[in-house]
Amino acid sequence: MKGTPFLFKGGWLTLYIVLILSFLYLPIALIPLFSFNNAAAVAFPLSGFTLRWYDALWGNKEMLRAALNSLLVGIIVACLSTLLGILAARALTRYRFPGKRAATAFLSAPLFLPEIIVAVSLLTIILSVGLTPSLVAVALGQTIFCLPYSMSVLVAGFEGMDRSLEEASRDLGETAAGTFRRVTLPLVAPAIVSSLIVSFTVSLDEFILAFFLAGTEPTLPVYIWGQLRFAAKLPSVLALGSLMLLASILLITLAESVRRRAERRLEQQVLL
Amino acid sequence: MTDPMIAIHALEKSYGIYKALHAVSLDVAPGEFFSLLGPSGCGKTTLLRSIAGFETPSAGDIRIDGESVIGKAPNQRPTNMVFQNYAIFPHLSVAENVAYGLKRLKLSPSEEKRRVSEALDQVRLGSYGERRAQQLSGGQRQRVALARALVLRPKVLLLDEPLSALDKKLREEMQVELRALQRAVGITFVLVTHDQYEALALSDRIAVMFAGRVAQIATPKEIYQHPQSREVAAFLGGMNFLSGRILNETATSLSVEAGRFGTVAATKPAGFTRTGETTALGIRPERLRILWEPQDTPHQITGTVVDRDYFGETTHLRIRAEGLDEPLSVIETNSFGADDLPRGATVQLAYDPEAFVALAD
Ligand SMILES: Nc1ncnc2c1ncn2[C@@H]1O[C@H](COP(=O)(O)OP(=O)(O)O)[C@@H](O)[C@H]1O
Ligand SMILES: [Mg+2]
């Protein structure tokens, strides 16, 4: 008797979760579905399987150029944001200094800033100093937004490392720089890889900054936005979207597994 | 005396308004096994890390082999350290850990290999070179840390509670090994410990520290038998505290009227200054003996057993004697039946009237 109401409650909860999840993910699932659909119109009923939308992507010079732009921007953003993240994470985990809390807050603030405001202000600045919008501007803008992600991954990495290891290295005659290279870097390497992947992924999917700052060189999301005006190109865009979705999922899975592996290694160390 | 290997003079260390070290001065001789002993938080690690170069003293001087090391980075000092948690590099094998500091000496590969295996043999880890740190037990990690430091042939080896993470049996084995290793390599060792038995068993000399100050520096036997203060006496083993009236004073001893114990001779600790007619006295629990046969000696008192703890080879008894406020602690070996004494039994305790020490408060 006692179990029934509980089960009932559990039943509603399950239903609720299923509804939420389908609301979140069903539309996304439709994208790959229609990308394999053999019809120019995106509508049910489905009319057979095809790979021709994917085929069409290969011959599309404009699209390939946008993909290359995205790749370039993504790599620059990943490197910049990870580099800055390493410096910030190291300072935050190793040193005590006045304004440390404020620094932490400012570095994670972009998570809560409206992206469009930042985009508009960056555009204003770029134009007012006489520069033109470019991929470099996009990369710099996106770095601001990737930094909080990089930092949280890297701070965890540095915190997981026992400080006495660096001291032991100094004690064994190594210089500060040598210690960073021979002890610190190898031990936070998983966090660095993780940060590179996460910031690359964030950059790959970013739209607003790229839209405002890219000028004549679109990145993939901006290219997709441009194509949406032509109904005939919609299936092709869906194919491209599916590929980007796949890439994002693979990258995030990779980053997470690198992080877990590193975490396990540290756990073993503590246990013994 | 030969020139000291380590000479510390009036060393001070403050963390903000908290003073962790107060004018610490001490010398350590070359090849000496020197221990810093004291309760947790008394500043032992701070002192050791100041010698290694990880803490910057607020004042004072540290000389190693005649040269001041103030302002020198840890990698520029002729010291090496065994960290409390051993700090074995987890991304390197045992052999790579040991070779870590050698890399900078740019030895030939064969010479480097020879020194690594020599160091591993020294700590009896000859066949463990390829293992990873995660595959080692606590005792083995400790040996790796030792080998990694000793392979560099430092002038001074600093050890921060190297045995405290090990279980009791392994700890006792490692104590013997550590002492043998120190004799074999002849390097000056400075050991930090809060375990008085470890300090007594291993050291040539001990500095006892309380609250950032050095209370006494002496050989283990001297410290145990002639503690200078009540604090030192209480920290190193048990002590029965009494008080008595000073009858007579010479350069080395006091004659004291100690109530039920009669007139006793107490050794005068170095630096003892008489503050009045009375003085604190101490006698170690093992210097009180139960008389199993009646004996005709004036140096005995009568007491009643109030409590006893069995320790296998010894029994610790609490015996209340008439005329004393506190029950006396007595340690008896169990050869004669101390483990069978019931509570409430009446016993005669004999003592050597010369076994007392006078204590500064
Ligand atoms: N970095 C630090 N900042 C502030 N206080 C410290 C620091 N390091 C040690 N202390 C304080 O100094 C005192 C002595 O510490 P320590 O040398 O580690 O003692 P021990 O090794 O004898 O246990 C302790 O009270 C400790 O809290
Ligand atoms: Mg300590």
XYZ file of C-alpha atoms and ligand atoms in Angstrom:
661
model
C 0.000 0.000 0.000
C 2.790 2.288 1.000
C 4.641 1.746 -2.249
C 1.830 2.787 -4.560
C 1.717 6.562 -4.092
C 5.473 6.617 -4.319
C 5.401 4.689 -7.564
C 2.707 7.006 -8.803
C 4.814 10.030 -8.012
C 7.789 8.369 -9.687
C 5.609 7.785 -12.737
C 4.744 11.481 -13.095
C 8.363 12.398 -12.634
C 9.430 10.018 -15.394
C 6.800 11.424 -17.724
C 7.942 14.953 -16.942
C 11.575 14.107 -17.716
C 10.622 12.375 -20.965
C 8.603 15.427 -22.063
C 11.390 17.858 -21.243
C 14.001 15.767 -22.992
C 11.916 15.318 -26.134
C 11.173 19.034 -26.186
C 14.914 19.680 -26.020
C 16.235 17.031 -28.333
C 13.483 16.057 -30.783
C 13.958 19.143 -32.977
C 17.686 18.454 -33.034
C 17.016 14.835 -33.979
C 14.901 16.028 -36.912
C 17.909 17.708 -38.518
C 19.862 14.533 -39.316
C 16.576 12.803 -40.146
C 15.669 15.254 -42.927
C 19.275 15.501 -44.102
C 18.921 11.931 -45.386
C 15.437 12.532 -46.830
C 15.143 12.286 -50.598
C 13.037 15.444 -51.131
C 13.772 19.139 -51.425
C 10.884 20.033 -49.102
C 11.407 19.573 -45.398
C 8.102 17.889 -44.504
C 6.584 14.564 -43.549
C 6.021 12.008 -44.910
C 9.637 11.032 -45.597
C 10.281 10.001 -49.162
C 13.277 7.695 -49.080
C 16.954 7.631 -48.160
C 19.639 9.649 -49.994
C 23.156 10.939 -49.527
C 22.882 13.551 -52.245
C 22.661 16.522 -49.884
C 25.962 15.459 -48.370
C 27.375 14.945 -51.865
C 26.341 18.435 -52.817
C 28.318 19.875 -49.889
C 31.595 18.624 -51.346
C 31.266 20.601 -54.527
C 30.172 23.771 -52.720
C 33.202 26.130 -52.760
C 31.508 28.773 -50.638
C 30.680 26.254 -47.958
C 34.182 24.804 -47.928
C 35.602 28.276 -47.522
C 33.317 28.941 -44.578
C 34.360 25.619 -43.059
C 37.996 26.576 -43.439
C 37.294 29.952 -41.802
C 35.593 28.217 -38.904
C 38.498 25.833 -38.498
C 40.997 28.692 -38.492
C 39.045 30.796 -36.029
C 38.427 27.730 -33.863
C 42.134 26.916 -33.668
C 43.113 30.495 -32.844
C 40.403 30.750 -30.190
C 41.324 27.377 -28.674
C 45.000 28.313 -28.402
C 44.428 31.856 -27.140
C 41.798 30.974 -24.614
C 43.814 27.999 -23.328
C 46.983 30.048 -23.061
C 45.234 32.837 -21.161
C 43.401 30.196 -19.153
C 46.677 28.558 -18.081
C 48.072 31.878 -16.871
C 44.882 32.797 -15.032
C 44.363 29.342 -13.534
C 47.928 29.206 -12.316
C 47.700 32.619 -10.704
C 44.363 31.790 -9.092
C 45.449 28.431 -7.704
C 49.017 29.226 -6.669
C 49.119 32.761 -5.397
C 47.233 34.855 -2.935
C 46.847 38.421 -4.124
C 44.537 41.345 -3.438
C 41.537 41.391 -5.748
C 41.672 37.648 -6.370
C 37.927 37.229 -5.921
C 37.208 40.157 -8.172
C 39.554 38.735 -10.814
C 37.778 35.385 -10.689
C 34.414 37.089 -11.042
C 35.533 39.245 -13.979
C 37.053 36.283 -15.787
C 33.832 34.282 -15.571
C 31.533 37.244 -16.215
C 31.296 36.647 -20.004
C 29.166 33.581 -19.174
C 26.443 35.997 -18.055
C 27.037 38.890 -20.458
C 24.558 39.307 -23.302
C 26.585 38.301 -26.304
C 24.858 40.758 -28.595
C 25.922 43.713 -26.446
C 29.539 42.564 -26.521
C 29.270 41.998 -30.268
C 27.916 45.484 -30.885
C 30.491 47.155 -28.646
C 33.363 45.242 -30.243
C 32.089 46.251 -33.660
C 31.890 49.885 -32.575
C 35.428 49.807 -31.246
C 36.810 48.117 -34.340
C 35.158 50.620 -36.633
C 36.080 53.624 -34.505
C 39.787 52.773 -34.515
C 39.640 52.419 -38.271
C 39.910 48.627 -38.519
C 37.575 46.541 -40.609
C 35.663 43.549 -39.334
C 37.645 40.360 -39.941
C 38.160 36.817 -38.761
C 40.818 38.084 -36.335
C 38.163 40.241 -34.693
C 35.884 37.213 -34.501
C 38.623 35.143 -32.899
C 39.396 37.818 -30.304
C 35.726 38.294 -29.469
C 35.096 34.577 -29.135
C 38.150 34.183 -26.922
C 36.477 36.388 -24.317
C 33.538 33.988 -24.236
C 35.643 30.817 -24.234
C 37.915 31.942 -21.431
C 35.488 31.031 -18.609
C 35.155 27.486 -19.980
C 38.921 27.102 -20.380
C 39.504 28.512 -16.942
C 37.109 26.233 -15.126
C 38.688 23.169 -16.755
C 42.223 24.407 -16.075
C 41.620 25.556 -12.499
C 40.364 22.045 -11.743
C 43.487 20.632 -13.386
C 45.863 22.822 -11.388
C 43.988 22.219 -8.150
C 44.246 18.472 -8.675
C 48.014 18.732 -8.810
C 49.849 18.441 -5.519
C 51.868 21.566 -4.940
C 54.721 19.693 -3.294
C 55.532 18.092 -6.666
C 56.667 21.472 -7.964
C 58.576 22.084 -4.756
C 60.242 18.679 -5.053
C 61.378 19.615 -8.542
C 62.882 22.894 -7.331
C 64.506 21.034 -4.472
C 66.092 18.573 -6.910
C 67.861 21.471 -8.620
C 65.425 22.391 -11.395
C 64.737 26.050 -12.201
C 61.238 27.550 -12.108
C 60.918 27.363 -15.893
C 62.297 23.825 -16.011
C 59.841 22.794 -13.302
C 56.939 24.149 -15.316
C 58.094 22.216 -18.365
C 59.049 18.926 -16.693
C 56.415 18.640 -13.951
C 53.565 21.131 -14.241
C 52.850 20.824 -17.962
C 52.818 17.026 -18.147
C 50.551 16.838 -15.105
C 48.011 19.395 -16.309
C 48.220 18.167 -19.919
C 44.808 16.452 -19.785
C 43.223 19.704 -18.600
C 44.984 21.584 -21.402
C 43.744 19.156 -24.056
C 40.290 19.379 -22.532
C 40.373 23.177 -22.617
C 41.557 23.218 -26.250
C 38.708 20.969 -27.325
C 35.996 22.727 -25.343
C 36.949 26.209 -26.540
C 37.279 24.987 -30.132
C 33.776 23.539 -29.914
C 32.305 26.690 -28.424
C 33.930 28.733 -31.192
C 32.710 26.371 -33.904
C 29.070 26.867 -32.903
C 29.228 30.557 -32.064
C 27.008 32.769 -34.208
C 26.353 36.304 -32.960
C 29.956 37.539 -32.696
C 30.832 35.895 -35.994
C 27.794 37.470 -37.631
C 28.701 40.983 -36.462
C 32.456 40.849 -36.806
C 33.245 38.498 -39.685
C 32.838 41.030 -42.474
C 33.133 39.306 -45.846
C 34.500 36.019 -44.535
C 31.664 34.000 -43.005
C 32.188 31.136 -40.568
C 29.977 28.063 -40.876
C 27.091 29.260 -38.662
C 27.030 32.570 -40.530
C 27.091 30.731 -43.846
C 24.182 28.568 -42.727
C 22.227 31.671 -41.713
C 22.810 33.090 -45.201
C 21.600 29.925 -46.901
C 18.339 29.777 -44.974
C 16.866 32.400 -47.286
C 16.836 29.872 -50.123
C 14.272 27.166 -49.492
C 15.898 24.907 -52.088
C 19.136 24.848 -50.137
C 17.543 23.842 -46.880
C 18.303 20.086 -47.096
C 21.936 20.876 -47.828
C 22.065 23.114 -44.772
C 20.567 20.297 -42.735
C 23.321 17.970 -43.950
C 25.942 20.520 -42.937
C 24.203 21.040 -39.599
C 24.203 17.302 -38.980
C 27.933 17.130 -39.617
C 28.563 20.016 -37.218
C 26.346 18.368 -34.622
C 28.312 15.151 -34.969
C 31.631 16.999 -34.705
C 30.493 18.829 -31.561
C 29.289 15.648 -29.883
C 32.506 13.810 -30.721
C 34.685 16.665 -29.482
C 32.826 17.119 -26.208
C 32.858 13.366 -25.576
C 36.592 13.354 -26.196
C 37.183 16.284 -23.847
C 35.114 14.634 -21.140
C 36.895 11.296 -21.448
C 40.317 12.980 -21.265
C 39.178 14.789 -18.131
C 37.807 11.587 -16.531
C 40.984 9.661 -17.297
C 43.094 12.360 -15.656
C 40.757 12.438 -12.667
C 41.086 8.692 -12.191
C 44.840 8.954 -12.305
C 44.790 11.573 -9.549
C 42.376 9.513 -7.480
C 44.670 6.508 -7.584
C 47.459 8.695 -6.392
C 45.481 9.852 -3.384
C 44.349 6.353 -2.469
C 47.838 4.896 -2.188
C 84.546 21.510 17.604
C 84.680 21.335 13.810
C 82.857 23.993 11.850
C 79.126 23.318 11.808
C 77.460 22.078 8.610
C 74.363 24.123 9.393
C 74.507 27.255 11.514
C 71.197 28.924 12.233
C 71.322 32.232 13.993
C 68.407 34.175 15.522
C 65.996 32.960 12.858
C 62.526 34.491 12.875
C 59.532 33.755 10.697
C 56.224 35.585 10.779
C 53.067 34.838 8.861
C 51.310 38.185 9.053
C 50.974 38.902 12.734
C 51.538 35.253 13.692
C 55.122 34.468 14.636
C 55.959 30.850 13.763
C 59.649 31.015 14.756
C 61.119 33.071 17.625
C 64.880 33.681 17.506
C 65.842 30.099 16.734
C 69.571 29.436 16.936
C 71.215 26.050 16.522
C 74.236 24.351 14.987
C 74.317 20.972 13.286
C 77.681 19.220 12.953
C 78.824 17.570 9.686
C 77.586 13.998 9.452
C 75.263 14.446 12.384
C 71.771 12.932 12.606
C 69.877 15.874 14.058
C 66.167 15.862 14.952
C 63.653 18.634 15.425
C 61.126 17.311 17.914
C 57.973 18.982 19.128
C 54.194 18.878 19.129
C 52.242 19.582 15.963
C 52.228 23.260 15.036
C 55.395 24.194 16.947
C 57.222 25.324 13.795
C 59.345 22.280 12.881
C 58.256 22.226 9.242
C 58.640 25.983 8.957
C 62.229 25.694 10.198
C 63.012 22.797 7.865
C 61.468 24.584 4.873
C 63.494 27.682 5.727
C 66.668 25.592 5.477
C 65.494 24.103 2.166
C 64.608 27.549 0.780
C 60.818 27.214 0.573
C 60.162 29.788 3.293
C 61.811 33.182 3.457
C 62.773 33.967 7.052
C 61.738 37.363 8.417
C 65.093 37.800 10.180
C 68.230 35.908 11.086
C 70.762 33.858 9.159
C 71.187 30.317 7.904
C 74.659 29.155 6.901
C 75.273 25.846 5.229
C 78.889 24.703 5.135
C 79.988 28.218 6.026
C 77.978 30.006 3.351
C 74.842 32.038 3.991
C 71.930 30.701 1.935
C 69.526 33.552 2.667
C 68.034 34.726 -0.624
C 69.061 31.584 -2.499
C 66.399 29.566 -4.302
C 65.900 25.915 -3.290
C 67.643 24.719 -6.462
C 70.756 26.705 -5.527
C 71.156 25.161 -2.075
C 73.244 22.082 -1.267
C 70.244 20.516 0.458
C 67.673 17.966 -0.598
C 64.406 17.154 1.032
C 62.193 14.143 1.610
C 58.671 15.557 1.697
C 56.075 14.415 4.172
C 53.887 13.004 1.378
C 57.034 11.956 -0.558
C 55.999 13.992 -3.653
C 56.876 11.223 -6.106
C 56.275 12.418 -9.687
C 53.252 10.397 -10.819
C 54.021 10.735 -14.537
C 57.492 9.210 -14.218
C 58.784 5.736 -13.434
C 60.786 5.020 -10.293
C 64.092 5.210 -12.208
C 63.032 8.469 -13.909
C 62.106 9.907 -10.526
C 65.562 9.090 -9.197
C 67.233 10.443 -12.343
C 65.213 13.682 -12.198
C 67.852 15.811 -10.507
C 70.739 14.109 -12.325
C 69.457 15.341 -15.694
C 70.841 18.769 -14.985
C 74.332 17.403 -14.333
C 74.530 16.250 -17.988
C 76.201 12.954 -17.135
C 76.874 10.361 -19.812
C 73.902 7.969 -20.152
C 75.892 5.077 -18.722
C 77.124 7.112 -15.760
C 73.590 8.357 -15.061
C 72.252 4.826 -15.215
C 74.959 3.606 -12.887
C 74.174 6.261 -10.293
C 70.449 5.615 -10.479
C 70.833 1.890 -9.951
C 73.370 2.485 -7.194
C 70.895 4.753 -5.405
C 68.040 2.287 -5.880
C 70.205 -0.524 -4.510
C 71.035 1.651 -1.541
C 67.366 1.785 -0.555
C 66.785 -1.851 -1.569
C 64.605 -1.031 -4.576
C 67.044 -2.441 -7.142
C 64.414 -4.228 -9.223
C 61.726 -1.552 -9.087
C 63.153 0.936 -11.606
C 60.457 0.426 -14.219
C 57.494 0.710 -11.851
C 55.181 3.698 -11.772
C 54.574 5.664 -8.615
C 50.971 4.403 -8.452
C 52.214 0.839 -8.171
C 54.242 1.437 -5.011
C 53.339 0.985 -1.364
C 53.878 3.766 1.165
C 57.166 2.301 2.360
C 58.440 1.951 -1.202
C 57.486 5.527 -2.055
C 59.435 6.673 0.925
C 62.495 4.798 -0.336
C 62.119 6.337 -3.795
C 62.020 9.788 -2.200
C 65.186 8.939 -0.265
C 66.990 7.588 -3.325
C 65.931 10.588 -5.426
C 67.457 12.955 -2.876
C 70.574 10.960 -1.970
C 71.582 10.334 -5.587
C 72.464 14.033 -5.791
C 74.896 13.658 -2.862
C 73.649 16.728 -0.991
C 75.535 18.185 1.940
C 72.358 18.060 4.001
C 69.318 15.815 3.736
C 66.120 17.249 5.200
C 63.328 14.861 6.184
C 59.840 16.077 7.140
C 58.087 13.381 9.197
C 59.144 10.766 6.655
C 57.807 7.863 8.691
C 54.543 9.259 10.025
C 52.461 7.934 7.118
C 53.611 4.337 7.663
C 52.019 1.765 9.951
C 53.756 1.005 13.229
C 55.668 -2.119 12.246
C 56.935 -0.702 8.960
C 57.812 2.524 10.753
C 60.026 0.674 13.216
C 61.752 -1.206 10.381
C 62.328 2.004 8.461
C 63.799 3.671 11.549
C 66.512 1.044 11.694
C 67.113 1.370 7.959
C 67.197 5.132 8.023
C 69.802 5.138 10.762
C 71.923 2.544 8.904
C 71.585 4.520 5.666
C 72.691 7.719 7.343
C 75.778 5.999 8.759
C 76.566 4.489 5.364
C 76.343 7.741 3.366
C 77.717 9.996 6.105
C 75.491 12.898 5.023
C 74.123 15.338 7.602
C 70.459 14.481 8.256
C 67.908 16.861 9.757
C 64.752 14.994 10.692
C 61.442 16.544 11.706
C 59.267 14.397 13.942
C 56.604 14.673 16.626
C 57.359 11.125 17.838
C 59.705 11.253 20.821
C 60.681 7.572 20.523
C 61.666 8.078 16.902
C 63.802 11.064 17.833
C 65.405 9.230 20.755
C 66.169 6.123 18.694
C 67.571 7.842 15.599
C 69.311 11.029 16.577
C 72.774 12.056 17.581
C 71.195 15.190 18.998
C 67.673 16.518 19.371
C 66.277 20.039 19.450
C 62.983 20.092 21.343
C 60.691 22.885 20.164
C 57.575 24.435 21.629
C 55.542 27.267 20.082
C 58.275 28.434 17.726
C 61.059 28.340 20.308
C 63.852 25.851 20.910
C 63.471 24.600 24.476
C 66.531 22.334 24.680
C 69.225 20.896 22.433
C 71.072 17.810 23.637
C 71.782 14.138 23.014
C 68.801 11.780 23.389
C 70.071 10.442 26.707
C 70.751 13.894 28.090
C 67.339 15.153 27.024
C 65.569 12.175 28.508
C 67.489 12.044 31.742
C 68.052 15.736 32.300
C 65.233 17.704 30.735
C 65.673 21.381 31.439
C 62.051 22.240 31.917
C 58.812 20.716 32.978
C 57.544 21.049 29.398
C 60.426 19.087 27.896
C 60.170 16.453 30.625
C 56.463 15.967 30.030
C 56.821 15.790 26.239
C 59.467 13.040 26.367
C 57.895 10.102 28.137
C 56.198 10.047 31.518
C 57.399 12.009 34.500
C 56.295 12.200 38.127
C 56.303 15.810 39.202
C 56.956 16.697 42.862
C 58.105 19.742 44.667
C 60.593 20.192 47.433
C 62.467 22.635 49.609
C 66.041 23.406 48.572
C 68.465 22.634 51.395
C 71.740 23.085 49.639
C 72.984 24.033 46.182
C 76.260 23.182 44.399
C 77.390 23.861 40.840
C 75.868 20.641 39.492
C 73.252 19.503 41.951
C 70.708 20.438 44.555
C 69.948 18.829 47.843
C 66.194 18.900 48.273
C 63.851 17.993 51.095
C 61.100 16.209 49.119
C 58.403 15.347 51.651
C 57.796 11.609 51.881
C 60.852 10.909 49.718
C 63.125 12.439 52.330
C 66.283 14.275 51.373
C 67.210 13.638 47.725
C 69.949 14.817 45.389
C 68.655 16.329 42.161
C 70.747 17.035 39.091
C 70.725 20.698 38.219
C 69.863 21.263 34.562
C 71.939 23.701 32.519
C 70.605 27.211 32.885
C 68.706 26.438 36.078
C 68.081 29.495 38.156
C 66.686 29.213 41.586
C 63.515 31.225 42.038
C 62.966 30.713 45.732
C 63.142 28.210 48.532
C 61.322 25.509 46.600
C 61.828 23.788 43.258
C 59.954 21.431 40.958
C 61.388 17.921 40.911
C 60.879 15.021 38.572
C 61.472 11.292 38.652
C 60.825 8.992 35.679
C 58.263 6.170 36.178
C 60.841 3.460 35.451
C 63.099 4.784 38.238
C 60.510 3.718 40.820
C 60.736 -0.009 41.601
C 58.290 -2.290 43.351
C 59.960 -4.224 46.179
C 58.842 -7.831 45.980
C 60.783 -8.789 49.137
C 60.903 -6.541 52.202
C 64.187 -4.657 52.221
C 65.859 -2.642 54.855
C 66.472 0.591 52.977
C 65.398 4.096 54.006
C 64.636 4.968 50.343
C 61.198 3.456 50.052
C 57.603 4.603 50.329
C 54.329 2.763 50.773
C 51.482 3.055 48.274
C 48.262 1.523 46.978
C 47.649 0.451 43.390
C 44.782 2.555 41.993
C 45.042 1.685 38.309
C 47.062 -0.399 35.890
C 47.510 -0.740 32.137
C 48.951 -3.850 30.567
C 51.421 -3.347 27.687
C 52.738 -6.887 27.151
C 56.343 -6.490 28.180
C 55.566 -3.843 30.812
C 52.729 -2.774 33.080
C 52.049 0.911 33.797
C 50.775 1.372 37.330
C 49.256 4.339 39.113
C 50.122 4.157 42.761
C 48.771 6.475 45.419
C 51.284 7.156 48.176
C 50.375 8.856 51.407
C 51.352 12.494 51.592
C 51.319 13.013 47.781
C 48.522 14.830 45.907
C 48.906 12.914 42.643
C 49.246 9.149 42.246
C 52.736 8.128 41.078
C 53.296 6.595 37.641
C 55.388 3.459 37.825
C 56.551 1.314 34.919
C 57.473 -2.270 35.809
C 58.645 -5.054 33.517
C 56.374 -8.044 33.759
C 59.108 -10.499 34.807
C 58.184 -10.433 38.477
C 54.425 -10.345 38.447
C 53.515 -6.666 38.138
C 50.828 -7.756 35.651
C 49.150 -9.751 38.427
C 48.974 -6.950 40.999
C 45.296 -6.257 41.708
C 43.878 -2.795 42.222
C 44.000 -1.910 45.902
C 47.172 -3.947 46.578
C 49.641 -2.338 48.940
C 53.195 -2.113 47.618
C 56.552 -0.790 48.694
C 58.273 1.448 46.145
C 62.049 1.835 46.212
C 63.875 4.704 44.535
C 67.382 5.931 43.994
C 67.695 9.277 45.820
C 70.052 10.435 43.041
C 67.526 9.738 40.259
C 65.663 13.045 40.665
C 65.998 16.048 38.379
C 65.273 19.634 39.241
C 63.058 21.359 36.672
C 62.642 24.963 35.699
C 58.978 25.862 35.375
N 51.848 29.443 5.010
C 51.431 29.677 6.263
N 50.608 30.714 6.532
C 50.201 30.950 7.793
N 50.527 30.223 8.860
C 51.334 29.175 8.663
C 51.823 28.833 7.355
N 52.607 27.731 7.479
C 52.597 27.408 8.782
N 51.841 28.256 9.497
C 51.625 28.225 10.957
O 52.866 28.172 11.591
C 52.829 27.271 12.681
C 53.920 26.263 12.572
O 53.624 25.400 11.500
P 54.545 24.170 11.114
O 55.940 24.650 10.943
O 53.928 23.496 9.960
O 54.438 23.257 12.410
P 54.881 21.739 12.635
O 55.602 21.262 11.414
O 55.739 21.781 13.844
O 53.620 20.982 12.893
C 51.438 26.663 12.707
O 50.683 27.317 13.686
C 50.894 26.951 11.347
O 49.514 27.145 11.398
Mg 55.040 19.640 10.093
